[in-house]
PDB file of C-alpha atoms in Angstrom:
ATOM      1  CA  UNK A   1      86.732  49.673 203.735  1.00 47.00           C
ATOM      2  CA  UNK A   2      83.073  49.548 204.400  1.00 49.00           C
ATOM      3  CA  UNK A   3      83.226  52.693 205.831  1.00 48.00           C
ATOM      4  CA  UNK A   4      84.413  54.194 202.522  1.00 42.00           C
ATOM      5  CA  UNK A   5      82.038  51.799 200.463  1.00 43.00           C
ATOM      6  CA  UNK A   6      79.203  53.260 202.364  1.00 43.00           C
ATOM      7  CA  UNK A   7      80.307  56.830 201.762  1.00 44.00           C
ATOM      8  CA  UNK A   8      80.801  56.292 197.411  1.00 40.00           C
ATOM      9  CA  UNK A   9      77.066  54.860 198.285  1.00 44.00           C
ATOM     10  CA  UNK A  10      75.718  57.595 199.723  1.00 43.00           C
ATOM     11  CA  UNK A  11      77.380  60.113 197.519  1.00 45.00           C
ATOM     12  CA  UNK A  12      75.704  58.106 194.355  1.00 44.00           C
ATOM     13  CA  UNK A  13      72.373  58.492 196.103  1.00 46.00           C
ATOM     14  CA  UNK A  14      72.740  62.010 196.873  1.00 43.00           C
ATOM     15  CA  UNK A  15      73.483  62.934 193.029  1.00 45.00           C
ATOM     16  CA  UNK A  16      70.976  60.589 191.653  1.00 47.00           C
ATOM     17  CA  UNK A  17      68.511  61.784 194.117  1.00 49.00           C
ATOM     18  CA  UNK A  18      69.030  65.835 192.805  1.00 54.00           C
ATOM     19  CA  UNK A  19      68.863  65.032 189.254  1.00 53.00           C
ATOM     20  CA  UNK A  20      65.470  66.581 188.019  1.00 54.00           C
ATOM     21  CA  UNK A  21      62.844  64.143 187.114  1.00 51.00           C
ATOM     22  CA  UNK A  22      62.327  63.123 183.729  1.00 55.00           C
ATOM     23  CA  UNK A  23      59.134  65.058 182.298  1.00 72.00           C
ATOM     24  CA  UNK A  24      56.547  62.812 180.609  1.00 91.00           C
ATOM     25  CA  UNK A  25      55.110  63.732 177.413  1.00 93.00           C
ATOM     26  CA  UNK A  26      51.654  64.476 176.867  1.00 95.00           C
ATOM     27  CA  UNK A  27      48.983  62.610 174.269  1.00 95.00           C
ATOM     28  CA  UNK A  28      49.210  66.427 172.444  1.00 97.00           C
ATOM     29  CA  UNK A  29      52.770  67.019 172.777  1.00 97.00           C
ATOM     30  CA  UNK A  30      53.784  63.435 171.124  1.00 97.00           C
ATOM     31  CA  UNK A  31      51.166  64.282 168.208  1.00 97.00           C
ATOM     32  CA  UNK A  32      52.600  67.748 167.760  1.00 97.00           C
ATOM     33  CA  UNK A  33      56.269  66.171 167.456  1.00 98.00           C
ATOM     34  CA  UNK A  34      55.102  63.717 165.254  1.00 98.00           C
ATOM     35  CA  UNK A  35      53.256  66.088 162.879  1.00 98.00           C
ATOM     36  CA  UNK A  36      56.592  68.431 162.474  1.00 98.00           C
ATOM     37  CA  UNK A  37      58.618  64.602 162.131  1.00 98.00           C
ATOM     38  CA  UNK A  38      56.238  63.937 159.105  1.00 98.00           C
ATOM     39  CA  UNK A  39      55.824  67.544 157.609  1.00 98.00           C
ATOM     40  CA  UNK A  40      59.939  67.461 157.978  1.00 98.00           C
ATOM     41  CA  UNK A  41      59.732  63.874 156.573  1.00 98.00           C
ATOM     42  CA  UNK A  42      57.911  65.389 152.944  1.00 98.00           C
ATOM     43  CA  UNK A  43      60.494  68.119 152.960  1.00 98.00           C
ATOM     44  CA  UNK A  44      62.853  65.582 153.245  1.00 98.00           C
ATOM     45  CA  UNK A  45      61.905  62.805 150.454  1.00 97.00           C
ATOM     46  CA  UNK A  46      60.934  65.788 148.353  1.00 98.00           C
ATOM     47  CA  UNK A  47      64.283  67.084 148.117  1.00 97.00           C
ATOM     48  CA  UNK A  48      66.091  63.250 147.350  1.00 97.00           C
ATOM     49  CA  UNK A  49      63.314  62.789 145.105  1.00 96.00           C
ATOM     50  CA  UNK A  50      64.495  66.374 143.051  1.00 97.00           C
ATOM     51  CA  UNK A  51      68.235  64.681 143.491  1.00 95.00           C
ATOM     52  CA  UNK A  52      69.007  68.163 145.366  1.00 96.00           C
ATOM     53  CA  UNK A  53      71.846  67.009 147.050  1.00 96.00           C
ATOM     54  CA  UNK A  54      72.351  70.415 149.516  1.00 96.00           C
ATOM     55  CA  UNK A  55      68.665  70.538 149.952  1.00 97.00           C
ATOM     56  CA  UNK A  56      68.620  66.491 151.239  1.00 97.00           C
ATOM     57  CA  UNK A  57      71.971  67.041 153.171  1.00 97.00           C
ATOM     58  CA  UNK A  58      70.224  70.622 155.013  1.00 97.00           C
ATOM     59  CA  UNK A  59      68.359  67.982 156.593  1.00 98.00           C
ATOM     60  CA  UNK A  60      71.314  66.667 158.331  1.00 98.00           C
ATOM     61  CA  UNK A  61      72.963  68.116 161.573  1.00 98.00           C
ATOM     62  CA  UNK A  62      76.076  69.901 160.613  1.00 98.00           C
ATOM     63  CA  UNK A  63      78.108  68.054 163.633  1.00 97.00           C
ATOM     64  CA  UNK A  64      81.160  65.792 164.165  1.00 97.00           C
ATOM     65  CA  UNK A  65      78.375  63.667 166.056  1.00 97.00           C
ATOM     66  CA  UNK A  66      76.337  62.780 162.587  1.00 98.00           C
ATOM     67  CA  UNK A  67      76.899  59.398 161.986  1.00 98.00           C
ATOM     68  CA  UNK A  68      75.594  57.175 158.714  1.00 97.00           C
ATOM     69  CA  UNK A  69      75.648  53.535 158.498  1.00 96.00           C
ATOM     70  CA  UNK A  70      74.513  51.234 155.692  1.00 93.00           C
ATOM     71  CA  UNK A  71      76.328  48.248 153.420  1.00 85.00           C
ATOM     72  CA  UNK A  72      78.816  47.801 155.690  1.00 89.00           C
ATOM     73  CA  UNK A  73      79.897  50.924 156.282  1.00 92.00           C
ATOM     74  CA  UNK A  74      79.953  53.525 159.316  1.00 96.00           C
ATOM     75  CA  UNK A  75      81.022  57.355 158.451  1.00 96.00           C
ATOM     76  CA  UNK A  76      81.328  59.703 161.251  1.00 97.00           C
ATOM     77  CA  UNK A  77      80.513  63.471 160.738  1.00 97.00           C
ATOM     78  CA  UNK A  78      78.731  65.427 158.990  1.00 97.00           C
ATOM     79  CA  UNK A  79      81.425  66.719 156.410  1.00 97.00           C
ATOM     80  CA  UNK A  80      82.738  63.145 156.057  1.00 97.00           C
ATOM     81  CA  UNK A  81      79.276  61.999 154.938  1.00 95.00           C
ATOM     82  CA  UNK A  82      78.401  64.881 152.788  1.00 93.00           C
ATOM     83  CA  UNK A  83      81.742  64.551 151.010  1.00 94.00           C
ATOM     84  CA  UNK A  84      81.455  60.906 150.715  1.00 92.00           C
ATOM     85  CA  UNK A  85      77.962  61.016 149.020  1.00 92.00           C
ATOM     86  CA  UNK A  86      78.222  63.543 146.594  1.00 93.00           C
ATOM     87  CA  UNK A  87      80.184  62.160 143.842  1.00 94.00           C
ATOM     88  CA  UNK A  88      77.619  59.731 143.738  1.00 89.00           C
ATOM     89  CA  UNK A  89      74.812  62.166 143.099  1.00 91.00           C
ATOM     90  CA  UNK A  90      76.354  64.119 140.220  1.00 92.00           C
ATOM     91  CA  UNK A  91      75.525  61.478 137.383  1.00 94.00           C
ATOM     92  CA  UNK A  92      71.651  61.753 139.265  1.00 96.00           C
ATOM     93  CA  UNK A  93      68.808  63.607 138.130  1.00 96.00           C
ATOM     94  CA  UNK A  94      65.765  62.065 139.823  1.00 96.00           C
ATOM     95  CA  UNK A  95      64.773  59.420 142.497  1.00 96.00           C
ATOM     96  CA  UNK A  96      61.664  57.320 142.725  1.00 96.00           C
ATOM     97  CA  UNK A  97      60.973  56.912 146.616  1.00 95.00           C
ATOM     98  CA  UNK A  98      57.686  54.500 147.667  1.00 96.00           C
ATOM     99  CA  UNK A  99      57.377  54.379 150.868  1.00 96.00           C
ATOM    100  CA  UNK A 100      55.160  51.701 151.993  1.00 96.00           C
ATOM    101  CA  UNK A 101      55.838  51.778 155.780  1.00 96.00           C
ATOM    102  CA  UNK A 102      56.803  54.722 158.015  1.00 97.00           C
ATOM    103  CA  UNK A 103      56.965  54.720 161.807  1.00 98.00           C
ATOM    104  CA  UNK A 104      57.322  57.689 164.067  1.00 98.00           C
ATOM    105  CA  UNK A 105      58.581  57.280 168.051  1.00 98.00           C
ATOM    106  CA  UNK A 106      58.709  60.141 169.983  1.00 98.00           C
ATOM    107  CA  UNK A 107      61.990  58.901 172.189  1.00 97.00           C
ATOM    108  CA  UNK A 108      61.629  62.778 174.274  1.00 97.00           C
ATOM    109  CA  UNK A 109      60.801  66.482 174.250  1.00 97.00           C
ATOM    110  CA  UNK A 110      63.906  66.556 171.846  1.00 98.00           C
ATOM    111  CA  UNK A 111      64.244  62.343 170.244  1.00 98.00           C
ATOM    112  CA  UNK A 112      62.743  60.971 167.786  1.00 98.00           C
ATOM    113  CA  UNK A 113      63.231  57.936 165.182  1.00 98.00           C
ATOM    114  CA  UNK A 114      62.282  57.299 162.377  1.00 98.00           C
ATOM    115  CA  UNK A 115      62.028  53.742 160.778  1.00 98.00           C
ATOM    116  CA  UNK A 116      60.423  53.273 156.542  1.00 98.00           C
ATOM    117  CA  UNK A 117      60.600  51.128 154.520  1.00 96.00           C
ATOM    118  CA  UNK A 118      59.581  51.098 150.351  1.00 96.00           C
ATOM    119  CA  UNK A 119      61.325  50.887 147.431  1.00 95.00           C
ATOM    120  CA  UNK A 120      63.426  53.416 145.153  1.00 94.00           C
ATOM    121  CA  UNK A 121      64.979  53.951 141.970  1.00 95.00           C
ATOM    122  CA  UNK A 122      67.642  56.767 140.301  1.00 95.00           C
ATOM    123  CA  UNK A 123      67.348  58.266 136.983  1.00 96.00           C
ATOM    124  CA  UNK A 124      70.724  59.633 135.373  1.00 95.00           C
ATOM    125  CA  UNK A 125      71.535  62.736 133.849  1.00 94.00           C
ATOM    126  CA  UNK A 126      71.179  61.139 130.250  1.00 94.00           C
ATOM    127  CA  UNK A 127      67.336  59.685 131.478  1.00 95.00           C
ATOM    128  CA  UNK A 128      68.466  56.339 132.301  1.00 96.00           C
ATOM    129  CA  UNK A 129      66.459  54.994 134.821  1.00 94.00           C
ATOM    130  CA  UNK A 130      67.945  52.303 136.790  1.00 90.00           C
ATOM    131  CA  UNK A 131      66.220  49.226 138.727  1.00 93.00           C
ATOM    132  CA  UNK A 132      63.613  49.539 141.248  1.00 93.00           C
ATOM    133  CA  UNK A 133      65.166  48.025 144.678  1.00 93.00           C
ATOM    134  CA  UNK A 134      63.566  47.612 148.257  1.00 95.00           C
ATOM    135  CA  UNK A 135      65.063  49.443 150.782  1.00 95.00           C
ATOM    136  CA  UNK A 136      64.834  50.100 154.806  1.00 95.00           C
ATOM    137  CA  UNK A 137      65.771  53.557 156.130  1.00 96.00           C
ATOM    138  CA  UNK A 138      66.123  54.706 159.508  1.00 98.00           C
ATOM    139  CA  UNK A 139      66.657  58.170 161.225  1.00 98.00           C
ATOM    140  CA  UNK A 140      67.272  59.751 164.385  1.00 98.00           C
ATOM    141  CA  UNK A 141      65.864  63.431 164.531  1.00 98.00           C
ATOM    142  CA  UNK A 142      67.222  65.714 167.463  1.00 98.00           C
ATOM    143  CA  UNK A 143      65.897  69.321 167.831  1.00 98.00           C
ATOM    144  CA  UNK A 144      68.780  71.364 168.275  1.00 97.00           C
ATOM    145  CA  UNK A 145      68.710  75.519 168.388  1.00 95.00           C
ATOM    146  CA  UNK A 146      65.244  74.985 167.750  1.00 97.00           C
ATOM    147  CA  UNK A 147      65.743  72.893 164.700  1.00 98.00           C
ATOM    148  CA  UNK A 148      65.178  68.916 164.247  1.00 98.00           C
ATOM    149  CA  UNK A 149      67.720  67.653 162.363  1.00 98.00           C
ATOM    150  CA  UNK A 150      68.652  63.839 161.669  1.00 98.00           C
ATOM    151  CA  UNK A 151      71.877  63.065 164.112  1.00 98.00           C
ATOM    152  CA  UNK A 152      71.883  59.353 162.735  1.00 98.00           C
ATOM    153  CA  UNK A 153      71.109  57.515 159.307  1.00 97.00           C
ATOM    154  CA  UNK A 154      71.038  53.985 158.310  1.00 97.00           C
ATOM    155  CA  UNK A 155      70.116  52.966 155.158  1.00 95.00           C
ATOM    156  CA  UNK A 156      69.821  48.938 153.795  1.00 93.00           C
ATOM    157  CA  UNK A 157      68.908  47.594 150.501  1.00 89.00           C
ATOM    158  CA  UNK A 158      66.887  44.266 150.832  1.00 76.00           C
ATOM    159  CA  UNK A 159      68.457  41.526 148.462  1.00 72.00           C
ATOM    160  CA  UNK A 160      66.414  39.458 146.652  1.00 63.00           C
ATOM    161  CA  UNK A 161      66.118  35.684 148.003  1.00 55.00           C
ATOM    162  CA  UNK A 162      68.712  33.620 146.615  1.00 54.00           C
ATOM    163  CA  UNK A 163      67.598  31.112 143.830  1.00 58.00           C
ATOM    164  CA  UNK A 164      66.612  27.457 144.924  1.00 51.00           C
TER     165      UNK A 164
END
């Protein structure tokens, strides 16, 4: 028995030890990332802030792997989550974003998240404009086929305090 505990030992070693190493990022490769993150970023609250509901979802990886959460909820996939949002975004014409806090990690060479935090509103299709409400966002951007595109979404609205 030790015999073959030694050998599953040894076999670990062997495979962790011929993994590559993990590159580090550089002071100028992190602030290149995190320029395209927050040039992406514009793109991105521009496009929610038009209500363009195909431009905001282009932002998204097309994948099974997508994954949203927010208000209880957890939807898995990309056409699941498209399809699950856009009734909601027919009656909407315009969205006030304010972002008063956004922070950028670079995870890797490919990784990064995204955490902000502001406050929003919609507009309808007949002008209505509907309560301002704070809000926390996060994403997770992945560059894949040379593209970064957000893998994973949550969203949360901050309730107000209840009354004393």
């Amino acid at each position: 028995m030790r015999c073959l505990a030694f050998s599953v030992f040894a076999s670990a070693a062997v495979v962790i030890s011929c993994q590559p190493a993990p590159t580090q990022l550089t002071d100028a490769e992190r602030s290149s990332i995190t320029e395209r993150i927050g040039t992406l970023l514009e793109a991105f609250w521009t496009d929610w802030r038009n209500a363009d509901y195909d431009a905001g979802m282009s932002h998204y990886l097309d994948s099974p792997e997508t994954v949203f959460t927010g208000s209880g909820v957890l939807i898995h996939g990309y056409d699941t989550l498209h399809d699950a949002f856009r009734p909601a975004f027919a009656a909407v014409s315009s969205q006030q974003f304010d972002l008063e806090n956004t922070d950028i990690v670079v995870l890797a060479h490919d990784a990064v998240q995204v955490s902000q935090s502001g406050t929003y509103s919609q507009t309808d299709t007949a002008g209505v404009s509907g309560p301002t409400r704070p809000f926390s966002f996060s994403t997770t951007w992945v560059l894949r086929d040379g593209e970064w595109k957000i893998i994973a979404c949550h969203q949360s609205e901050r309730t107000p305090p209840p009354e004393q």
